[in-house]
Amino acid sequence: MTAGGPVLSAAEFGVATELFFQRCAGCHGVLRKGATGKPLTPDVTREKGTEYLKALITYGSPAGMPNWGTSGDLTPEQIDIMARFLQQEPPAPPEFGMPEIEASWKLIVAPEDRPDSPQHDRDIENFMAVTLRDAGQIAIIDGDTKEVVSILPTGYAVHISRPSASGRYMFTIGRDAKIDMVDMWMDPPAIVAEIKIGLEARSVETSKYKGYEDKYAIAGAYWPPQYVIMDGDTLEPLKVVSTRGMTVDTQEYHPEPRVAAIVASHEHPEFIVNVKETGHILLVDYSDIDNLTVTDIGAARFLHDGGWDRTKRYFMTAANQSDKIAVVDSRDRKLVALIDVTKTPHPGRGANIIDPEFGPVWVTSALGNANISFIGTDPEGHPENAWKNVRTIDGMGGGSLFVKSHPNSTNLWVDATLNPDESLSQSIAVFDINNLDAGFVKLPIAEWAELGEGPKRIVQPEYNKAGDEVWFSVWSGKEQESAIVVVDDKTRELKAVIKGPEIVTPTGKFNVFNTLHDIY
Amino acid sequence: MTAGGPVLSAAEFGVATELFFQRCAGCHGVLRKGATGKPLTPDVTREKGTEYLKALITYGSPAGMPNWGTSGDLTPEQIDIMARFLQQEPPAPPEFGMPEIEASWKLIVAPEDRPDSPQHDRDIENFMAVTLRDAGQIAIIDGDTKEVVSILPTGYAVHISRPSASGRYMFTIGRDAKIDMVDMWMDPPAIVAEIKIGLEARSVETSKYKGYEDKYAIAGAYWPPQYVIMDGDTLEPLKVVSTRGMTVDTQEYHPEPRVAAIVASHEHPEFIVNVKETGHILLVDYSDIDNLTVTDIGAARFLHDGGWDRTKRYFMTAANQSDKIAVVDSRDRKLVALIDVTKTPHPGRGANIIDPEFGPVWVTSALGNANISFIGTDPEGHPENAWKNVRTIDGMGGGSLFVKSHPNSTNLWVDATLNPDESLSQSIAVFDINNLDAGFVKLPIAEWAELGEGPKRIVQPEYNKAGDEVWFSVWSGKEQESAIVVVDDKTRELKAVIKGPEIVTPTGKFNVFNTLHDIY
C-alpha cells in the first residue's frame, strides 16, 4: 500500500474502500475517473497532497463537494484515512457476472401461485411506491385513503420504483443493485421475486411496447458497468451486456461507463439506456434477445436522467457535467439535438407543460444554479422553437433535484433539496404556468409537516393519479421524524400529512398510473 | 516483479513481454486467458513450476504447442526467462484509442491526386496479392503473365489482403495492426494510405453492399480488443468500438475478446465481425455510423475464421476450440445452426462444392486431425442435409490450414501445412469431387519448386480468376529460398514456378476477382 503514495495499513485500506463506495463512488466512480464529481486518480491527488485533501473533504467546495467533516458525517480520523487512500491506485472492485447474478435470484412466489385477480378493492393505479431511504424499505401507500398498505424490505436506498406495463407489478432497485418485484394484486402487496444485478445500481425498467407488456425487465448497474435483461414475471436473469467501451468524443477506452437512466420506448420494442461516462444512448431491441440488436447513439458525456416529451416520441436526457440536454427521436432512432442548457441539469424525468408563448415545452431544473430551462418539443406545431432553450426562469436556488407538472394542472413545482439555505431546502417553489413572469410562490412544506429537529429537506413533487394533489417528501435524518406532505393542487393548501414511526427518510415517490404512462 | 512468483529483473521482464507478444499471444492472448492455446495465468502456471514450463516450451506438446527450444527458435536462456515470466501477473498492454490511431494515419496520395483510370493494361481482376510474411511486404503478381508487378512495404506478417468492392484498391493488414491501402490502377500499384488500428490485428474488410461500394473499410484488432471503421477512400478513422464484454455461454466478463474474421454482408449494409473469446458474431450496420446499430448473435467461444455458402446468404464460421461451425443467416440476422464438427476446424474461408450425394456443401479441414468435414448448405433443395455434417473424409493428416475449390473445377485441394511429417507438409492432397470415395492424390508441390534446404511448407491453395490454375505457396525460412507453384487445375500438372530473391516467405495469396466475389 505504499508505492508512490502515503502509508496506509491494510485495515485502513479496507475502511477507506468501504467508505469510498458508500459516500464517494456515486459521483466520482469506483475507479475515480470522475463524472458528476472530479477525477481522483493518483496523478491528480498526489499533487494536491494529504493536507489539501483533508481540508476539501472536511469543508466541501462551492462546486458541489459536500462538507463531510463539518456536517459530522465523517470523523477527523476517517477523513485522514480517506485523504491518504485517495493517493493510492484505486482497487478494482470484483466482477459480478451471470454466475453471481443467478446465485442471488430468489423466486419467492411463482407465477402459478399468485392470485388470478386483485385481492383487495383499492385503486392500484393510485398507489404510491415511496422509497424509505435509510430503512432499506419501500412503503406502498394508498393514494385515495393515504393509508400505508405495505412496508416491504428492499435493497439499500431504493433509487427508483417502476410499475410493469399492466400496472400489476412494481419493481424497485436499491443502490446496492438489489431488485425487488412487488405483486400489487396481493393483499397486502408483497415481494414475489428478488435479484442482485451488480454491486451498485440506479435504474430498472420494464417492457412497455404493445405485445411485450410485463414480458421483460431491465436493470442498469454502476458496477460492474453492465445492464441485465430479466424475465418480467420472475426476474430470472436472461442476458448480461457490458457497457465498457469508448467515450463518445475522444473515442478512448473507459473502464467504467455506468448505466444511468433507462426508459422503455413506446415506438419500438426497445429499452433506451443512458451510458454515463462514455455518453452513448443505447436503443436495446428486446424483440429477440438471443440476437440482440442495439443502436448506439452518440450524445455527450455524463448522461444522467431524463424523460419523454408529451408525445412520448422524443427522449429528453441530461448530460449533466456537459451542461447539455440530448434529444433522441425514438421512432427514427436518431439524435435530434444536443442543446446547451444551464449548469448541471438534473431533470429527473422533467416536466411537460404548454408554455403560453412557446407552445409545448419540456422543463428541467439544475444542480448548479437557480435556472429552470424550457425546451421547445413541438417540431410540427412550433418548428421555430423546437429543440431550443426558449425560456429560462429563476427558481429558489441551486441544488434542485426535481420539477413536476401534470396535464390537468396549471402549476409547475420545483424543489431545491440540496440548497445549503434551510429556508429554501425546506420549501417548494410553485409557478403558475399561465403567468410565469409573476415568479414563484414559496410554500413552507417542512413547516406544514410539524416535525421536530432535523434537516427536513423537501424532495420530489409527485402527482396522484387524478392530477389534483401533489405529494412531497420531508426527508429528515434516520433517527428523526420524517413525513409526506400532500398539497391540494388547485388551492395550493395543505391537504394531509402522512407520518409515523414507519415513515423513515422518505425520498422518491412513484404513482403507479403516472409512472406507468410517463405523465410528468 | 517478485510478489508470489520467481524473481525476474526489469530487463528480463522487458525481454519476456516482447517475446510473449511475438510468439505466444496469438494463441494464448496477451492477458493469457487462453484461446487456441491454454490459459497461462499465474494460478495455473505457479502450480506447474519453472522446470515443467521450461520443458513444455522446449519440447512442445502433441496438443499443438510448438517446440520452441528444439526448433532453435528460442535459446535456453530465453526459455528460462519465459518460464519465470509466465508465473508473474501478465502486464496489461497499453490502450490504443482514436488519438493514437489518428496519429498513425498517413494519407500518402489524396483521392484527387490519384489517376482517373487504370494506368496499365494488365487485368487487375487476375492480380494476386501475396503476403511475403517475414519481409513485411506484399507482392502484387500479374496472374496472367506471372510477373511481379510491385513489391510493397506493409505491416509485419500481413494476415490477409482484401480488395475494395470496385476492385480498384487492395487493403492489407499486418499482425502489427498496420493497414496499407494499395491503388491497383497506378503503374505500378502503390500505397496511397496507411494507418495502425491497434497493437495486434488480423482482419480487414471493405463495404460491399449496393450503394456502399468502396465507401468504408473496417479492421479488427486483437489488442486492444476493438474494431475500427474507416473511410474507404482515405483510411481516415471514423469510429472505434470496443468488443470487451461477456462470454456467450457463462455470461462472465472477459477483458480480451479479440476480433477474428470480418466479412462484408451481401444482404444488408453490414459487416459481420467474429469476436473470438466471447463467441459473439456482430452484424455491424454501416448505413449510419453515427447511430451505429449492431446485432449481436451468440454463437460459441473462440470464433476464428469462415466464409460464405455459395448463395452468399449464410456465413459459415468456425468456433475452433469449441469444435463447432456456426451458421449465420445474414438476411434474417439469426443463428441458424451450431454444428458439431471435428477437432479444431480451421476453414480459412472454406470451399463450396456440389457433393454428388448431398448437394451443395461447404467444406472445412482441421488443425486437430485429418478430417475434412462437409456441411449441407441448401435448406431449400436439400432440406434433409441442411446444416448437418453430412460427410467426413480423410485428408493427408492434421495441421491443415486451408481447403479450396472453384465453381469451374471438380477438384478439392487440401493442405497439411503444420503437419510434423515433411512428406505431408510439403505436399498437397487433391480430391475428385465426383469420386470422393477414391481418396486423394498427393502432389509433391515442394519438390516441383526445385528449392534448396528449408522447411518448405505448402500453404493455401488459391485459384486464378478463370478457375483453371491453382497457386500454392512453398513457405521456407526467411534466409532460404521460397516459391509459388502454379498447377494446371485440369491436368494437375506443374504449370509455372515463381521464385527469386524478392519472393521471401510467401504465405497467403488473394486473387482480386475471387476474393472480391467470395468465390471459394
Tab-separated table of C-alpha atoms in Angstrom, chain A residues 95 97-100 226 238-242 244-246 250-253 288 290-298 333-335, chain B residues 95 97-100 226 238-242 244-246 250-253 288 290-298 333-335:
chain	number	residue	atom	x	y	z
A	95	GLU	CA	-16.841	-8.585	-11.345
A	97	GLY	CA	-21.471	-11.690	-13.932
A	98	MET	CA	-24.204	-14.219	-14.604
A	99	PRO	CA	-22.969	-16.805	-12.051
A	100	GLU	CA	-23.200	-14.267	-9.215
A	226	GLN	CA	-23.452	-3.505	-17.428
A	238	LEU	CA	-31.523	-13.817	-19.203
A	239	LYS	CA	-28.806	-11.610	-20.637
A	240	VAL	CA	-25.914	-9.568	-19.286
A	241	VAL	CA	-24.357	-6.933	-21.543
A	242	SER	CA	-21.225	-4.958	-20.654
A	244	ARG	CA	-17.362	-0.861	-21.230
A	245	GLY	CA	-16.188	0.954	-24.328
A	246	MET	CA	-15.144	4.177	-25.966
A	250	THR	CA	-12.334	11.399	-27.997
A	251	GLN	CA	-13.101	7.695	-28.691
A	252	GLU	CA	-10.792	6.458	-25.937
A	253	TYR	CA	-11.439	3.379	-23.815
A	288	ASP	CA	-35.192	-11.068	-29.970
A	290	ASP	CA	-30.872	-14.116	-28.414
A	291	ASN	CA	-29.910	-11.976	-31.398
A	292	LEU	CA	-29.750	-8.698	-29.545
A	293	THR	CA	-29.795	-5.573	-31.718
A	294	VAL	CA	-28.531	-2.344	-30.177
A	295	THR	CA	-28.451	1.066	-31.838
A	296	ASP	CA	-25.747	3.223	-30.292
A	297	ILE	CA	-26.476	6.946	-30.479
A	298	GLY	CA	-23.527	9.165	-29.615
A	333	ARG	CA	-33.589	6.077	-33.773
A	334	LYS	CA	-31.524	9.240	-34.161
A	335	LEU	CA	-30.086	12.085	-32.158
B	95	GLU	CA	-4.680	1.178	-24.857
B	97	GLY	CA	-7.719	4.577	-28.981
B	98	MET	CA	-8.637	7.241	-31.501
B	99	PRO	CA	-5.819	9.655	-30.528
B	100	GLU	CA	-3.162	7.004	-31.245
B	226	GLN	CA	-11.839	-3.368	-30.760
B	238	LEU	CA	-14.190	7.335	-38.126
B	239	LYS	CA	-15.332	5.076	-35.321
B	240	VAL	CA	-13.705	2.851	-32.716
B	241	VAL	CA	-15.858	0.256	-30.959
B	242	SER	CA	-14.650	-1.890	-28.068
B	244	ARG	CA	-14.887	-6.112	-24.297
B	245	GLY	CA	-17.867	-7.852	-22.787
B	246	MET	CA	-19.499	-11.055	-21.670
B	250	THR	CA	-21.448	-18.323	-18.890
B	251	GLN	CA	-22.059	-14.568	-19.413
B	252	GLU	CA	-18.969	-13.548	-17.452
B	253	TYR	CA	-16.829	-10.523	-18.255
B	288	ASP	CA	-25.476	5.235	-40.365
B	290	ASP	CA	-23.209	7.992	-36.175
B	291	ASN	CA	-26.133	5.947	-34.883
B	292	LEU	CA	-24.436	2.587	-35.128
B	293	THR	CA	-26.731	-0.440	-34.984
B	294	VAL	CA	-25.184	-3.780	-34.083
B	295	THR	CA	-26.970	-7.115	-33.896
B	296	ASP	CA	-25.176	-9.456	-31.525
B	297	ILE	CA	-25.644	-13.126	-32.356
B	298	GLY	CA	-24.495	-15.502	-29.653
B	333	ARG	CA	-29.836	-11.790	-38.903
B	334	LYS	CA	-30.103	-15.009	-36.923
B	335	LEU	CA	-28.072	-18.003	-35.889
